[in-house]
Tab-separated table of C-alpha atoms (C1' of nucleotides) in Angstrom:
chain	number	residue	atom	x	y	z
A	17	UNK	CA	77.498	103.605	117.251
A	18	UNK	CA	78.334	106.778	115.391
A	19	UNK	CA	77.640	105.960	111.758
A	20	UNK	CA	80.587	107.872	110.260
A	21	UNK	CA	79.624	107.014	106.705
A	22	UNK	CA	82.731	108.352	105.013
A	23	UNK	CA	85.165	110.093	107.368
A	24	UNK	CA	85.191	113.539	105.854
A	25	UNK	CA	88.613	114.996	105.434
A	26	UNK	CA	89.001	118.704	105.639
A	27	UNK	CA	91.147	120.373	103.088
A	28	UNK	CA	93.640	122.366	105.079
A	29	UNK	CA	96.603	124.336	103.852
A	30	UNK	CA	98.930	121.637	105.157
A	31	UNK	CA	97.074	118.799	103.552
A	32	UNK	CA	96.966	120.703	100.294
A	33	UNK	CA	100.721	121.192	100.494
A	34	UNK	CA	101.276	117.499	101.041
A	35	UNK	CA	99.069	116.658	98.086
A	36	UNK	CA	100.839	119.187	95.927
A	37	UNK	CA	104.217	117.736	96.821
A	38	UNK	CA	102.958	114.262	96.065
A	39	UNK	CA	101.605	115.436	92.728
A	40	UNK	CA	104.911	116.988	91.771
A	41	UNK	CA	106.839	113.747	91.882
A	42	UNK	CA	106.549	110.130	90.900
A	43	UNK	CA	109.060	108.891	93.442
A	44	UNK	CA	108.577	106.900	96.582
A	45	UNK	CA	109.742	108.858	99.597
A	46	UNK	CA	109.542	108.386	103.346
A	47	UNK	CA	107.292	110.610	105.449
A	48	UNK	CA	110.408	112.324	106.730
A	49	UNK	CA	111.646	112.915	103.208
A	50	UNK	CA	108.324	114.422	102.142
A	51	UNK	CA	108.431	116.616	105.215
A	52	UNK	CA	111.946	117.804	104.347
A	53	UNK	CA	110.835	118.638	100.863
A	54	UNK	CA	107.833	120.569	102.109
A	55	UNK	CA	110.002	122.594	104.467
A	56	UNK	CA	112.447	123.309	101.664
A	57	UNK	CA	109.535	124.469	99.559
A	58	UNK	CA	108.659	126.985	102.244
A	59	UNK	CA	105.922	125.147	104.072
A	60	UNK	CA	105.986	125.164	107.842
A	61	UNK	CA	104.005	121.969	108.153
A	62	UNK	CA	104.903	119.762	111.089
A	63	UNK	CA	106.316	116.283	110.829
A	64	UNK	CA	103.454	114.685	112.712
A	65	UNK	CA	101.009	116.336	110.372
A	66	UNK	CA	102.784	114.871	107.374
A	67	UNK	CA	102.636	111.454	108.980
A	68	UNK	CA	98.935	111.870	109.708
A	69	UNK	CA	98.181	113.120	106.220
A	70	UNK	CA	100.092	110.342	104.470
A	71	UNK	CA	98.488	107.790	106.737
A	72	UNK	CA	95.015	109.068	105.935
A	73	UNK	CA	95.777	109.178	102.240
A	74	UNK	CA	97.180	105.657	102.258
A	75	UNK	CA	94.139	104.408	104.090
A	76	UNK	CA	91.812	105.970	101.577
A	77	UNK	CA	93.852	104.529	98.748
A	78	UNK	CA	95.030	107.848	97.394
A	79	UNK	CA	98.676	107.040	97.913
A	80	UNK	CA	100.685	103.856	97.673
A	81	UNK	CA	102.719	102.808	100.676
A	82	UNK	CA	105.533	100.295	100.662
A	83	UNK	CA	107.822	99.177	103.465
A	84	UNK	CA	111.526	98.892	102.772
A	85	UNK	CA	113.834	96.179	104.042
A	86	UNK	CA	115.025	98.571	106.701
A	87	UNK	CA	111.501	99.160	107.933
A	88	UNK	CA	110.927	102.630	106.563
A	89	UNK	CA	107.558	103.277	104.971
A	90	UNK	CA	107.666	104.986	101.587
A	91	UNK	CA	104.796	106.876	100.019
A	92	UNK	CA	103.952	107.898	96.501
A	93	UNK	CA	100.903	109.375	94.874
A	94	UNK	CA	98.625	106.869	93.264
A	95	UNK	CA	96.979	107.381	89.894
A	96	UNK	CA	93.360	108.176	90.625
A	97	UNK	CA	91.083	105.190	90.739
A	98	UNK	CA	93.750	102.937	89.334
A	99	UNK	CA	93.459	99.208	89.701
A	100	UNK	CA	95.617	97.300	92.105
A	101	UNK	CA	99.114	97.237	90.680
A	102	UNK	CA	102.746	96.810	91.590
A	103	UNK	CA	105.988	98.695	91.276
A	104	UNK	CA	109.447	98.440	89.889
A	105	UNK	CA	111.434	100.841	91.992
A	106	UNK	CA	114.978	102.125	91.650
A	107	UNK	CA	116.639	101.658	95.001
A	108	UNK	CA	119.094	104.452	94.317
A	109	UNK	CA	116.963	107.361	93.143
A	110	UNK	CA	113.481	106.288	94.213
A	111	UNK	CA	111.980	106.479	90.738
A	112	UNK	CA	109.296	103.904	90.170
A	113	UNK	CA	107.375	102.352	87.300
A	114	UNK	CA	103.922	100.898	87.579
A	115	UNK	CA	103.650	97.379	86.370
A	116	UNK	CA	100.712	95.152	85.759
A	117	UNK	CA	100.652	91.490	86.511
A	118	UNK	CA	97.200	90.019	86.121
A	119	UNK	CA	98.664	86.524	85.799
A	120	UNK	CA	100.273	86.897	89.168
A	121	UNK	CA	97.055	87.797	90.943
A	122	UNK	CA	95.356	84.695	89.617
A	123	UNK	CA	98.356	82.557	90.400
A	124	UNK	CA	98.559	83.843	93.969
A	125	UNK	CA	94.914	83.089	94.619
A	126	UNK	CA	95.294	79.605	93.257
A	127	UNK	CA	98.371	78.771	95.340
A	128	UNK	CA	96.680	80.144	98.427
A	129	UNK	CA	93.553	78.046	98.070
A	130	UNK	CA	95.689	75.002	97.441
A	131	UNK	CA	97.190	75.527	100.870
A	132	UNK	CA	93.850	76.237	102.496
A	133	UNK	CA	94.482	79.937	103.006
A	134	UNK	CA	91.772	82.540	102.606
A	135	UNK	CA	91.557	86.332	102.648
A	136	UNK	CA	94.720	86.544	100.624
A	137	UNK	CA	96.741	89.664	100.361
A	138	UNK	CA	100.053	90.058	98.661
A	139	UNK	CA	103.029	92.330	98.520
A	140	UNK	CA	105.210	92.375	95.465
A	141	UNK	CA	108.060	94.782	95.202
A	142	UNK	CA	110.594	94.720	92.435
A	143	UNK	CA	113.643	96.824	93.077
A	144	UNK	CA	116.630	97.421	90.884
A	145	UNK	CA	118.832	100.110	89.475
A	146	UNK	CA	117.347	102.259	86.753
A	147	UNK	CA	119.115	103.082	83.502
A	148	UNK	CA	120.088	106.594	84.592
A	149	UNK	CA	121.609	105.471	87.873
A	150	UNK	CA	123.401	102.578	86.221
A	151	UNK	CA	124.858	104.973	83.642
A	152	UNK	CA	126.242	107.138	86.413
A	153	UNK	CA	127.918	104.088	87.865
A	154	UNK	CA	126.356	104.633	91.248
A	155	UNK	CA	125.522	101.996	93.762
B	3	UNK	CA	142.709	95.483	103.837
B	4	UNK	CA	142.050	92.660	106.271
B	5	UNK	CA	141.126	89.665	104.102
B	6	UNK	CA	138.405	88.189	106.367
B	7	UNK	CA	137.889	85.099	104.189
B	8	UNK	CA	134.743	83.699	105.759
B	9	UNK	CA	133.670	85.310	109.025
B	10	UNK	CA	133.743	82.338	111.364
B	11	UNK	CA	130.869	82.186	113.775
B	12	UNK	CA	131.467	80.802	117.207
B	13	UNK	CA	128.934	78.476	118.650
B	14	UNK	CA	128.063	80.006	121.973
B	15	UNK	CA	125.396	78.921	124.405
B	16	UNK	CA	123.278	81.903	123.392
B	17	UNK	CA	123.592	81.289	119.697
B	18	UNK	CA	122.804	77.623	120.210
B	19	UNK	CA	119.695	78.598	122.136
B	20	UNK	CA	118.571	80.877	119.345
B	21	UNK	CA	119.123	78.145	116.789
B	22	UNK	CA	117.283	75.626	118.941
B	23	UNK	CA	114.317	77.961	119.280
B	24	UNK	CA	114.307	78.552	115.546
B	25	UNK	CA	114.440	74.811	114.902
B	26	UNK	CA	111.496	74.195	117.193
B	27	UNK	CA	109.093	76.274	115.159
B	28	UNK	CA	108.131	77.006	111.606
B	29	UNK	CA	106.617	80.377	112.381
B	30	UNK	CA	107.823	83.832	111.556
B	31	UNK	CA	108.472	85.824	114.719
B	32	UNK	CA	110.023	89.167	115.503
B	33	UNK	CA	113.379	89.371	117.231
B	34	UNK	CA	111.581	90.494	120.354
B	35	UNK	CA	109.214	87.546	120.157
B	36	UNK	CA	112.088	85.087	119.808
B	37	UNK	CA	113.749	86.757	122.751
B	38	UNK	CA	110.595	86.410	124.845
B	39	UNK	CA	110.358	82.758	123.987
B	40	UNK	CA	113.989	82.177	124.891
B	41	UNK	CA	113.497	83.834	128.250
B	42	UNK	CA	110.402	81.779	128.905
B	43	UNK	CA	112.399	78.698	128.061
B	44	UNK	CA	114.852	79.624	130.786
B	45	UNK	CA	117.575	81.258	128.760
B	46	UNK	CA	119.038	84.506	130.043
B	47	UNK	CA	120.152	85.657	126.637
B	48	UNK	CA	120.034	89.402	126.048
B	49	UNK	CA	117.830	91.118	123.515
B	50	UNK	CA	120.747	92.683	121.679
B	51	UNK	CA	122.342	89.287	121.356
B	52	UNK	CA	119.214	87.874	119.797
B	53	UNK	CA	119.171	90.746	117.342
B	54	UNK	CA	122.819	90.184	116.507
B	55	UNK	CA	122.372	86.448	116.131
B	56	UNK	CA	119.320	86.723	113.889
B	57	UNK	CA	121.051	89.368	111.855
B	58	UNK	CA	124.087	87.178	111.335
B	59	UNK	CA	121.937	84.197	110.483
B	60	UNK	CA	119.886	86.194	108.014
B	61	UNK	CA	123.009	87.492	106.371
B	62	UNK	CA	124.424	84.029	105.983
B	63	UNK	CA	121.131	82.835	104.585
B	64	UNK	CA	120.344	80.484	107.451
B	65	UNK	CA	117.142	82.282	108.336
B	66	UNK	CA	114.526	84.052	106.278
B	67	UNK	CA	113.659	87.620	107.163
B	68	UNK	CA	110.553	89.483	106.089
B	69	UNK	CA	109.361	92.979	106.948
B	70	UNK	CA	105.735	93.465	107.914
B	71	UNK	CA	103.517	96.348	106.906
B	72	UNK	CA	104.145	97.899	110.276
B	73	UNK	CA	107.893	97.740	109.804
B	74	UNK	CA	108.714	94.890	112.129
B	75	UNK	CA	111.212	92.333	110.874
B	76	UNK	CA	110.184	88.723	111.262
B	77	UNK	CA	112.536	85.760	111.244
B	78	UNK	CA	112.129	82.085	110.607
B	79	UNK	CA	114.527	79.225	110.142
B	80	UNK	CA	115.297	78.399	106.570
B	81	UNK	CA	115.535	74.873	105.209
B	82	UNK	CA	119.244	74.177	104.755
B	83	UNK	CA	120.657	75.124	101.401
B	84	UNK	CA	117.254	75.678	99.947
B	85	UNK	CA	116.856	77.655	96.763
B	86	UNK	CA	115.461	81.152	96.779
B	87	UNK	CA	111.786	80.835	97.549
B	88	UNK	CA	108.793	82.723	98.883
B	89	UNK	CA	106.224	82.390	101.624
B	90	UNK	CA	102.556	82.172	102.202
B	91	UNK	CA	102.143	83.386	105.743
B	92	UNK	CA	99.147	83.385	108.055
B	93	UNK	CA	98.832	86.894	109.436
B	94	UNK	CA	97.041	85.650	112.530
B	95	UNK	CA	99.187	82.807	113.826
B	96	UNK	CA	102.455	83.329	111.986
B	97	UNK	CA	102.502	79.900	110.372
B	98	UNK	CA	104.064	79.896	106.935
B	99	UNK	CA	104.345	77.674	103.898
B	100	UNK	CA	107.204	77.709	101.464
B	101	UNK	CA	106.179	78.202	97.911
B	102	UNK	CA	108.056	77.977	94.680
B	103	UNK	CA	107.548	80.282	91.781
B	104	UNK	CA	110.152	79.774	89.091
B	105	UNK	CA	107.890	81.412	86.517
B	106	UNK	CA	107.788	84.528	88.602
B	107	UNK	CA	111.545	84.890	88.775
B	108	UNK	CA	111.826	84.732	84.994
B	109	UNK	CA	108.922	87.070	84.556
B	110	UNK	CA	110.365	89.631	86.970
B	111	UNK	CA	113.682	89.683	85.166
B	112	UNK	CA	111.973	90.156	81.851
B	113	UNK	CA	109.794	93.039	83.045
B	114	UNK	CA	112.786	94.700	84.628
B	115	UNK	CA	114.931	94.587	81.508
B	116	UNK	CA	112.044	95.932	79.493
B	117	UNK	CA	112.116	99.001	81.702
B	118	UNK	CA	115.899	99.288	81.587
B	119	UNK	CA	116.426	98.225	85.179
B	120	UNK	CA	119.342	96.077	86.228
B	121	UNK	CA	120.486	94.331	89.411
B	122	UNK	CA	116.964	93.249	90.128
B	123	UNK	CA	115.801	92.088	93.488
B	124	UNK	CA	112.300	91.223	94.486
B	125	UNK	CA	110.118	90.790	97.514
B	126	UNK	CA	107.033	88.677	97.297
B	127	UNK	CA	104.961	88.042	100.360
B	128	UNK	CA	101.645	86.310	100.308
B	129	UNK	CA	99.641	86.658	103.485
B	130	UNK	CA	96.273	85.254	104.368
B	131	UNK	CA	94.398	83.369	107.014
B	132	UNK	CA	95.208	79.705	107.378
B	133	UNK	CA	92.587	76.986	107.618
B	134	UNK	CA	92.945	76.584	111.391
B	135	UNK	CA	92.565	80.287	112.109
B	136	UNK	CA	89.665	80.612	109.695
B	137	UNK	CA	87.956	77.687	111.441
B	138	UNK	CA	88.264	79.443	114.755
B	139	UNK	CA	86.621	82.465	113.249
B	140	UNK	CA	89.420	84.735	114.329
B	141	UNK	CA	90.489	87.911	112.646
C	3	DG	C1'	79.891	126.763	117.289
C	4	DT	C1'	81.531	122.382	116.990
C	5	DT	C1'	84.390	119.101	115.129
C	6	DT	C1'	88.579	118.132	112.819
C	7	DG	C1'	93.359	119.393	112.079
C	8	DT	C1'	97.829	121.290	113.686
C	9	DG	C1'	102.237	122.006	116.092
C	10	DC	C1'	105.028	120.876	119.541
C	11	DA	C1'	107.105	118.004	122.718
C	12	DA	C1'	107.036	113.841	124.972
C	13	DA	C1'	106.155	108.994	124.510
C	14	DT	C1'	106.614	104.452	122.009
C	15	DA	C1'	108.572	100.955	119.460
C	16	DT	C1'	112.156	98.772	117.239
C	17	DT	C1'	116.791	98.151	116.422
C	18	DT	C1'	121.743	99.460	116.933
C	19	DT	C1'	125.901	100.618	119.340
C	20	DG	C1'	129.712	101.582	122.957
C	21	DC	C1'	132.104	99.397	126.253
C	22	DA	C1'	133.934	96.432	129.861
C	23	DC	C1'	133.762	91.686	130.664
C	24	DT	C1'	133.479	86.650	129.239
C	25	DT	C1'	134.394	82.694	126.462
C	26	DG	C1'	135.106	79.447	122.558
C	27	DA	C1'	138.509	77.593	119.519
D	26	DT	C1'	145.938	83.417	123.904
D	27	DC	C1'	142.767	86.611	122.033
D	28	DA	C1'	139.483	87.680	118.603
D	29	DA	C1'	134.641	87.079	118.742
D	30	DG	C1'	130.581	87.187	121.575
D	31	DT	C1'	127.797	88.977	125.455
D	32	DG	C1'	124.987	91.951	128.552
D	33	DC	C1'	123.645	96.195	129.776
D	34	DA	C1'	122.381	100.707	129.175
D	35	DA	C1'	122.367	104.507	126.208
D	36	DA	C1'	121.727	106.088	121.435
D	37	DA	C1'	119.586	106.189	117.083
D	38	DT	C1'	115.641	105.871	114.069
D	39	DA	C1'	110.946	105.909	112.819
D	40	DT	C1'	106.501	106.803	114.156
D	41	DT	C1'	102.600	107.929	117.332
D	42	DT	C1'	100.150	110.489	120.766
D	43	DG	C1'	98.468	114.090	124.326
D	44	DC	C1'	97.106	118.460	124.558
D	45	DA	C1'	96.203	123.352	123.914
D	46	DC	C1'	95.229	126.164	120.125
D	47	DA	C1'	93.570	127.232	115.261
D	48	DA	C1'	90.853	126.543	111.299
D	49	DA	C1'	87.229	124.401	108.363
D	50	DC	C1'	82.623	123.688	107.531
DNA sequence: GTTTGTGCAAATATTTTGCACTTGA
DNA sequence: TCAAGTGCAAAATATTTGCACAAAC
């Protein structure tokens, strides 16, 4: 019965580095990719630590996490205190736009109740090819 | 430059068993779960074969595949020749309903073009707790 | 000083692949 | 016949965990 009111997170050098990396980009990247980037930037942080940090941040809502079709989990920093929102992500370069869809939220709730479902959650991911990537003829 | 016009699939005992299992349920299950069920039902089919079969079926559009938050891929039979559709899935028992959302498709395309994205694809997964599970007070 | 975080390596979990053998069309 | 399918075991990929040590508060 330990109360643990709000699991305090200590600000370590490693965690700061992860946050800094997240701040420096708006792209969704896998834990491994963030780790690579950190190592390239001179950090000696361990892979497991990056996983643990991203996990903690995702749990506290400070980063967005999405799962790709291949089962990889991608992370991206989340605008502070932002409302629940969705993403339009370029599947080639990882760039992502935030999009709002208030109509959808209402619609989802309605459909769910019609089918007798409660405690609804939803995942919406739009992926495509952004203008820059399309211009380069990639893909 | 082999033409390979339409990759013919042979109907083997194993593949038939997989299809039969899929037909007997409307729930989303992981490849491993389908394999377990097949073994329980007396089949001696191998795990790799189940993976290969589900993969082939998903590719040909005969089964629906979704990826969970934890990265597992779930499969379910797909109504023959059905249009693109989405699911409302119970995260406790795996039951799922098919839902239609023509408005959403149009809306997604519009949003995407507004941001300059092309070749749009989307993932929409609604999850919740179905009436039966809620009644049992699970979760 | 005690609790939380870290690095490493080993463990897990899921899915894929190489290969010799079998089988459906 | 013979290309496609299968089983097994090993590989690949992605992530988690145990543990001794270090650092934060």
